[in-house]
mmCIF file with all atom_site columns, C-alpha atoms and ligand atoms in Angstrom:
data_model
loop_
_atom_site.group_PDB
_atom_site.id
_atom_site.type_symbol
_atom_site.label_atom_id
_atom_site.label_alt_id
_atom_site.label_comp_id
_atom_site.label_asym_id
_atom_site.label_entity_id
_atom_site.label_seq_id
_atom_site.pdbx_PDB_ins_code
_atom_site.Cartn_x
_atom_site.Cartn_y
_atom_site.Cartn_z
_atom_site.occupancy
_atom_site.B_iso_or_equiv
_atom_site.pdbx_formal_charge
_atom_site.auth_seq_id
_atom_site.auth_comp_id
_atom_site.auth_asym_id
_atom_site.auth_atom_id
_atom_site.pdbx_PDB_model_num
ATOM   1   C  CA  . MET A 1 1   ? -14.943 -6.555  -13.679 1.00 63.00 ? 1   MET A CA  1
ATOM   2   C  CA  . HIS A 1 2   ? -11.430 -6.126  -12.322 1.00 92.00 ? 2   HIS A CA  1
ATOM   3   C  CA  . GLU A 1 3   ? -12.473 -3.510  -9.780  1.00 96.00 ? 3   GLU A CA  1
ATOM   4   C  CA  . PHE A 1 4   ? -14.813 -5.979  -8.139  1.00 97.00 ? 4   PHE A CA  1
ATOM   5   C  CA  . SER A 1 5   ? -12.187 -8.685  -7.603  1.00 97.00 ? 5   SER A CA  1
ATOM   6   C  CA  . VAL A 1 6   ? -9.727  -6.103  -6.255  1.00 97.00 ? 6   VAL A CA  1
ATOM   7   C  CA  . MET A 1 7   ? -12.270 -4.804  -3.793  1.00 98.00 ? 7   MET A CA  1
ATOM   8   C  CA  . ASP A 1 8   ? -13.398 -8.320  -2.914  1.00 97.00 ? 8   ASP A CA  1
ATOM   9   C  CA  . SER A 1 9   ? -9.832  -9.210  -1.811  1.00 97.00 ? 9   SER A CA  1
ATOM   10  C  CA  . LEU A 1 10  ? -9.510  -5.944  0.069   1.00 97.00 ? 10  LEU A CA  1
ATOM   11  C  CA  . MET A 1 11  ? -12.795 -6.470  1.857   1.00 98.00 ? 11  MET A CA  1
ATOM   12  C  CA  . ARG A 1 12  ? -11.804 -10.000 2.902   1.00 97.00 ? 12  ARG A CA  1
ATOM   13  C  CA  . LEU A 1 13  ? -8.631  -8.560  4.386   1.00 97.00 ? 13  LEU A CA  1
ATOM   14  C  CA  . ILE A 1 14  ? -10.525 -5.840  6.259   1.00 97.00 ? 14  ILE A CA  1
ATOM   15  C  CA  . LEU A 1 15  ? -13.085 -8.260  7.660   1.00 97.00 ? 15  LEU A CA  1
ATOM   16  C  CA  . GLU A 1 16  ? -10.359 -10.694 8.674   1.00 97.00 ? 16  GLU A CA  1
ATOM   17  C  CA  . HIS A 1 17  ? -8.438  -7.970  10.537  1.00 96.00 ? 17  HIS A CA  1
ATOM   18  C  CA  . ALA A 1 18  ? -11.625 -6.559  12.047  1.00 96.00 ? 18  ALA A CA  1
ATOM   19  C  CA  . LYS A 1 19  ? -12.595 -9.964  13.378  1.00 96.00 ? 19  LYS A CA  1
ATOM   20  C  CA  . ALA A 1 20  ? -9.134  -10.624 14.775  1.00 96.00 ? 20  ALA A CA  1
ATOM   21  C  CA  . GLY A 1 21  ? -9.090  -7.208  16.436  1.00 94.00 ? 21  GLY A CA  1
ATOM   22  C  CA  . GLY A 1 22  ? -12.581 -7.474  17.908  1.00 95.00 ? 22  GLY A CA  1
ATOM   23  C  CA  . ILE A 1 23  ? -13.833 -4.607  15.741  1.00 96.00 ? 23  ILE A CA  1
ATOM   24  C  CA  . ALA A 1 24  ? -17.622 -4.520  15.662  1.00 95.00 ? 24  ALA A CA  1
ATOM   25  C  CA  . ARG A 1 25  ? -17.933 -1.670  13.202  1.00 96.00 ? 25  ARG A CA  1
ATOM   26  C  CA  . VAL A 1 26  ? -15.496 -0.369  10.610  1.00 97.00 ? 26  VAL A CA  1
ATOM   27  C  CA  . THR A 1 27  ? -15.879 3.387   10.178  1.00 97.00 ? 27  THR A CA  1
ATOM   28  C  CA  . ARG A 1 28  ? -13.186 4.349   7.683   1.00 98.00 ? 28  ARG A CA  1
ATOM   29  C  CA  . VAL A 1 29  ? -10.967 2.501   5.223   1.00 98.00 ? 29  VAL A CA  1
ATOM   30  C  CA  . ARG A 1 30  ? -7.889  3.906   3.522   1.00 98.00 ? 30  ARG A CA  1
ATOM   31  C  CA  . MET A 1 31  ? -6.407  2.317   0.440   1.00 98.00 ? 31  MET A CA  1
ATOM   32  C  CA  . VAL A 1 32  ? -3.600  3.230   -1.931  1.00 98.00 ? 32  VAL A CA  1
ATOM   33  C  CA  . VAL A 1 33  ? -4.035  2.779   -5.690  1.00 98.00 ? 33  VAL A CA  1
ATOM   34  C  CA  . GLY A 1 34  ? -1.350  3.539   -8.258  1.00 96.00 ? 34  GLY A CA  1
ATOM   35  C  CA  . ARG A 1 35  ? -2.698  5.118   -11.419 1.00 93.00 ? 35  ARG A CA  1
ATOM   36  C  CA  . LEU A 1 36  ? -0.835  2.586   -13.555 1.00 92.00 ? 36  LEU A CA  1
ATOM   37  C  CA  . ARG A 1 37  ? -3.252  -0.044  -12.244 1.00 94.00 ? 37  ARG A CA  1
ATOM   38  C  CA  . GLY A 1 38  ? -5.851  1.450   -14.553 1.00 94.00 ? 38  GLY A CA  1
ATOM   39  C  CA  . LEU A 1 39  ? -8.592  1.036   -11.985 1.00 96.00 ? 39  LEU A CA  1
ATOM   40  C  CA  . ASP A 1 40  ? -11.683 3.205   -12.078 1.00 97.00 ? 40  ASP A CA  1
ATOM   41  C  CA  . LEU A 1 41  ? -11.882 4.809   -8.636  1.00 97.00 ? 41  LEU A CA  1
ATOM   42  C  CA  . ARG A 1 42  ? -15.600 5.444   -8.897  1.00 97.00 ? 42  ARG A CA  1
ATOM   43  C  CA  . GLN A 1 43  ? -16.170 1.781   -9.670  1.00 97.00 ? 43  GLN A CA  1
ATOM   44  C  CA  . LEU A 1 44  ? -13.965 0.814   -6.743  1.00 97.00 ? 44  LEU A CA  1
ATOM   45  C  CA  . ARG A 1 45  ? -16.161 2.902   -4.454  1.00 97.00 ? 45  ARG A CA  1
ATOM   46  C  CA  . GLY A 1 46  ? -19.296 1.328   -5.864  1.00 97.00 ? 46  GLY A CA  1
ATOM   47  C  CA  . CYS A 1 47  ? -17.906 -2.172  -5.345  1.00 98.00 ? 47  CYS A CA  1
ATOM   48  C  CA  . PHE A 1 48  ? -16.853 -1.251  -1.823  1.00 98.00 ? 48  PHE A CA  1
ATOM   49  C  CA  . GLU A 1 49  ? -20.400 -0.233  -0.944  1.00 97.00 ? 49  GLU A CA  1
ATOM   50  C  CA  . ILE A 1 50  ? -21.871 -3.396  -2.409  1.00 97.00 ? 50  ILE A CA  1
ATOM   51  C  CA  . LEU A 1 51  ? -19.360 -5.665  -0.681  1.00 98.00 ? 51  LEU A CA  1
ATOM   52  C  CA  . ALA A 1 52  ? -19.679 -3.836  2.652   1.00 98.00 ? 52  ALA A CA  1
ATOM   53  C  CA  . GLU A 1 53  ? -23.421 -4.460  2.828   1.00 98.00 ? 53  GLU A CA  1
ATOM   54  C  CA  . ASP A 1 54  ? -24.411 -6.658  5.771   1.00 97.00 ? 54  ASP A CA  1
ATOM   55  C  CA  . THR A 1 55  ? -20.859 -6.714  7.115   1.00 97.00 ? 55  THR A CA  1
ATOM   56  C  CA  . VAL A 1 56  ? -19.178 -4.758  9.926   1.00 96.00 ? 56  VAL A CA  1
ATOM   57  C  CA  . ALA A 1 57  ? -17.883 -2.409  7.211   1.00 97.00 ? 57  ALA A CA  1
ATOM   58  C  CA  . GLU A 1 58  ? -21.340 -1.331  6.077   1.00 97.00 ? 58  GLU A CA  1
ATOM   59  C  CA  . GLY A 1 59  ? -21.509 2.471   5.876   1.00 96.00 ? 59  GLY A CA  1
ATOM   60  C  CA  . ALA A 1 60  ? -17.748 2.887   6.283   1.00 97.00 ? 60  ALA A CA  1
ATOM   61  C  CA  . GLU A 1 61  ? -16.073 5.726   4.435   1.00 97.00 ? 61  GLU A CA  1
ATOM   62  C  CA  . LEU A 1 62  ? -13.535 4.837   1.796   1.00 98.00 ? 62  LEU A CA  1
ATOM   63  C  CA  . ASP A 1 63  ? -10.493 7.034   1.262   1.00 98.00 ? 63  ASP A CA  1
ATOM   64  C  CA  . ILE A 1 64  ? -8.544  6.261   -1.881  1.00 98.00 ? 64  ILE A CA  1
ATOM   65  C  CA  . GLU A 1 65  ? -5.072  7.703   -2.281  1.00 98.00 ? 65  GLU A CA  1
ATOM   66  C  CA  . ALA A 1 66  ? -4.286  7.714   -5.995  1.00 97.00 ? 66  ALA A CA  1
ATOM   67  C  CA  . VAL A 1 67  ? -0.539  7.625   -6.645  1.00 96.00 ? 67  VAL A CA  1
ATOM   68  C  CA  . ALA A 1 68  ? 0.764   9.353   -9.769  1.00 94.00 ? 68  ALA A CA  1
ATOM   69  C  CA  . PRO A 1 69  ? 3.285   7.285   -11.721 1.00 94.00 ? 69  PRO A CA  1
ATOM   70  C  CA  . ALA A 1 70  ? 7.001   8.006   -11.516 1.00 96.00 ? 70  ALA A CA  1
ATOM   71  C  CA  . GLY A 1 71  ? 10.064  6.335   -12.930 1.00 95.00 ? 71  GLY A CA  1
ATOM   72  C  CA  . CYS A 1 72  ? 13.823  6.166   -12.631 1.00 96.00 ? 72  CYS A CA  1
ATOM   73  C  CA  . CYS A 1 73  ? 16.118  6.147   -15.660 1.00 97.00 ? 73  CYS A CA  1
ATOM   74  C  CA  . ARG A 1 74  ? 18.587  3.251   -15.758 1.00 97.00 ? 74  ARG A CA  1
ATOM   75  C  CA  . ASP A 1 75  ? 20.987  5.236   -17.922 1.00 97.00 ? 75  ASP A CA  1
ATOM   76  C  CA  . CYS A 1 76  ? 21.352  8.487   -15.972 1.00 97.00 ? 76  CYS A CA  1
ATOM   77  C  CA  . GLY A 1 77  ? 19.556  7.754   -12.697 1.00 97.00 ? 77  GLY A CA  1
ATOM   78  C  CA  . GLU A 1 78  ? 17.148  10.649  -13.155 1.00 96.00 ? 78  GLU A CA  1
ATOM   79  C  CA  . GLU A 1 79  ? 13.852  10.284  -11.286 1.00 96.00 ? 79  GLU A CA  1
ATOM   80  C  CA  . PHE A 1 80  ? 10.799  11.867  -12.854 1.00 95.00 ? 80  PHE A CA  1
ATOM   81  C  CA  . ASP A 1 81  ? 7.010   11.887  -12.929 1.00 93.00 ? 81  ASP A CA  1
ATOM   82  C  CA  . ILE A 1 82  ? 5.294   10.077  -15.773 1.00 91.00 ? 82  ILE A CA  1
ATOM   83  C  CA  . PRO A 1 83  ? 2.255   12.243  -16.453 1.00 80.00 ? 83  PRO A CA  1
ATOM   84  C  CA  . ASP A 1 84  ? 1.259   10.758  -19.808 1.00 79.00 ? 84  ASP A CA  1
ATOM   85  C  CA  . TYR A 1 85  ? 2.527   7.165   -19.528 1.00 76.00 ? 85  TYR A CA  1
ATOM   86  C  CA  . THR A 1 86  ? 5.483   7.940   -21.790 1.00 83.00 ? 86  THR A CA  1
ATOM   87  C  CA  . LEU A 1 87  ? 8.333   5.726   -20.664 1.00 86.00 ? 87  LEU A CA  1
ATOM   88  C  CA  . ARG A 1 88  ? 11.196  7.907   -21.807 1.00 92.00 ? 88  ARG A CA  1
ATOM   89  C  CA  . CYS A 1 89  ? 13.679  9.813   -19.689 1.00 95.00 ? 89  CYS A CA  1
ATOM   90  C  CA  . PRO A 1 90  ? 13.133  13.583  -19.975 1.00 93.00 ? 90  PRO A CA  1
ATOM   91  C  CA  . HIS A 1 91  ? 16.776  14.138  -19.012 1.00 95.00 ? 91  HIS A CA  1
ATOM   92  C  CA  . CYS A 1 92  ? 18.780  11.918  -21.398 1.00 97.00 ? 92  CYS A CA  1
ATOM   93  C  CA  . GLY A 1 93  ? 16.072  10.440  -23.616 1.00 95.00 ? 93  GLY A CA  1
ATOM   94  C  CA  . GLY A 1 94  ? 16.808  6.892   -22.461 1.00 95.00 ? 94  GLY A CA  1
ATOM   95  C  CA  . GLY A 1 95  ? 14.072  4.300   -22.750 1.00 94.00 ? 95  GLY A CA  1
ATOM   96  C  CA  . GLN A 1 96  ? 15.168  1.975   -19.938 1.00 95.00 ? 96  GLN A CA  1
ATOM   97  C  CA  . ILE A 1 97  ? 12.879  3.096   -17.176 1.00 94.00 ? 97  ILE A CA  1
ATOM   98  C  CA  . ASP A 1 98  ? 12.180  1.429   -13.851 1.00 95.00 ? 98  ASP A CA  1
ATOM   99  C  CA  . ILE A 1 99  ? 8.758   2.254   -12.512 1.00 94.00 ? 99  ILE A CA  1
ATOM   100 C  CA  . THR A 1 100 ? 9.181   3.517   -8.960  1.00 96.00 ? 100 THR A CA  1
ATOM   101 C  CA  . ARG A 1 101 ? 5.620   4.663   -8.260  1.00 96.00 ? 101 ARG A CA  1
ATOM   102 C  CA  . GLY A 1 102 ? 2.172   4.126   -9.685  1.00 95.00 ? 102 GLY A CA  1
ATOM   103 C  CA  . ARG A 1 103 ? 1.737   0.367   -9.272  1.00 95.00 ? 103 ARG A CA  1
ATOM   104 C  CA  . GLU A 1 104 ? 0.625   0.457   -5.660  1.00 97.00 ? 104 GLU A CA  1
ATOM   105 C  CA  . LEU A 1 105 ? -2.455  -1.454  -4.669  1.00 97.00 ? 105 LEU A CA  1
ATOM   106 C  CA  . HIS A 1 106 ? -2.985  -2.128  -1.023  1.00 97.00 ? 106 HIS A CA  1
ATOM   107 C  CA  . LEU A 1 107 ? -4.953  -1.470  2.096   1.00 97.00 ? 107 LEU A CA  1
ATOM   108 C  CA  . ALA A 1 108 ? -3.283  1.350   4.045   1.00 98.00 ? 108 ALA A CA  1
ATOM   109 C  CA  . SER A 1 109 ? -5.287  1.207   7.262   1.00 97.00 ? 109 SER A CA  1
ATOM   110 C  CA  . PHE A 1 110 ? -8.777  1.258   8.661   1.00 96.00 ? 110 PHE A CA  1
ATOM   111 C  CA  . ASP A 1 111 ? -10.554 2.670   11.694  1.00 97.00 ? 111 ASP A CA  1
ATOM   112 C  CA  . GLY A 1 112 ? -13.169 0.890   13.682  1.00 96.00 ? 112 GLY A CA  1
ATOM   113 C  CA  . THR A 1 113 ? -14.904 0.723   17.008  1.00 95.00 ? 113 THR A CA  1
ATOM   114 C  CA  . ARG A 1 114 ? -15.607 -2.187  19.281  1.00 91.00 ? 114 ARG A CA  1
ATOM   115 C  CA  . GLU A 1 115 ? -19.170 -0.955  19.778  1.00 77.00 ? 115 GLU A CA  1
ATOM   116 C  CA  . PRO A 1 116 ? -21.772 -2.596  17.562  1.00 68.00 ? 116 PRO A CA  1
ATOM   117 C  CA  . ALA A 1 117 ? -23.655 -0.302  15.189  1.00 57.00 ? 117 ALA A CA  1
ATOM   118 C  CA  . ALA A 1 118 ? -26.910 -0.773  17.128  1.00 57.00 ? 118 ALA A CA  1
ATOM   119 C  CA  . ALA A 1 119 ? -25.348 0.776   20.245  1.00 50.00 ? 119 ALA A CA  1
ATOM   120 C  CA  . ALA A 1 120 ? -24.332 3.980   18.456  1.00 49.00 ? 120 ALA A CA  1
ATOM   121 C  CA  . GLY A 1 121 ? -26.758 6.850   18.939  1.00 47.00 ? 121 GLY A CA  1
ATOM   122 C  CA  . GLN A 1 122 ? -27.948 5.733   22.347  1.00 42.00 ? 122 GLN A CA  1
HETATM 123 ZN ZN1 . ZN  B 2 .   ? 18.042  9.368   -18.340 1.00 83.47 ? 201 ZN  B ZN1 1
#
């Protein structure tokens, strides 16, 4: 499952940063996913929950920003959204398109506290 390996790498990154920053509990994670990645966002969330179990990220909220694809025509320089994955310029009909958006896949940021989970609610 591709979603699992993506989230596994992301989680490693989060835990690494959390450890380096002295974060005892991660509360919110923001990631950016381009739609051209073909990832199932619901599956990503499921994998996140599984991978977060028994780590400082357990119970953290996951915000996923899905980026709609866009391209730029090499012939006329027109920039346009690609709603249906058709790689053809709507302006001049050219087929030489550079993808400018929609392939993103990265951790944007995360929030955390230095208080351990056990101390919350006291
Ligand atoms: Zn064009």
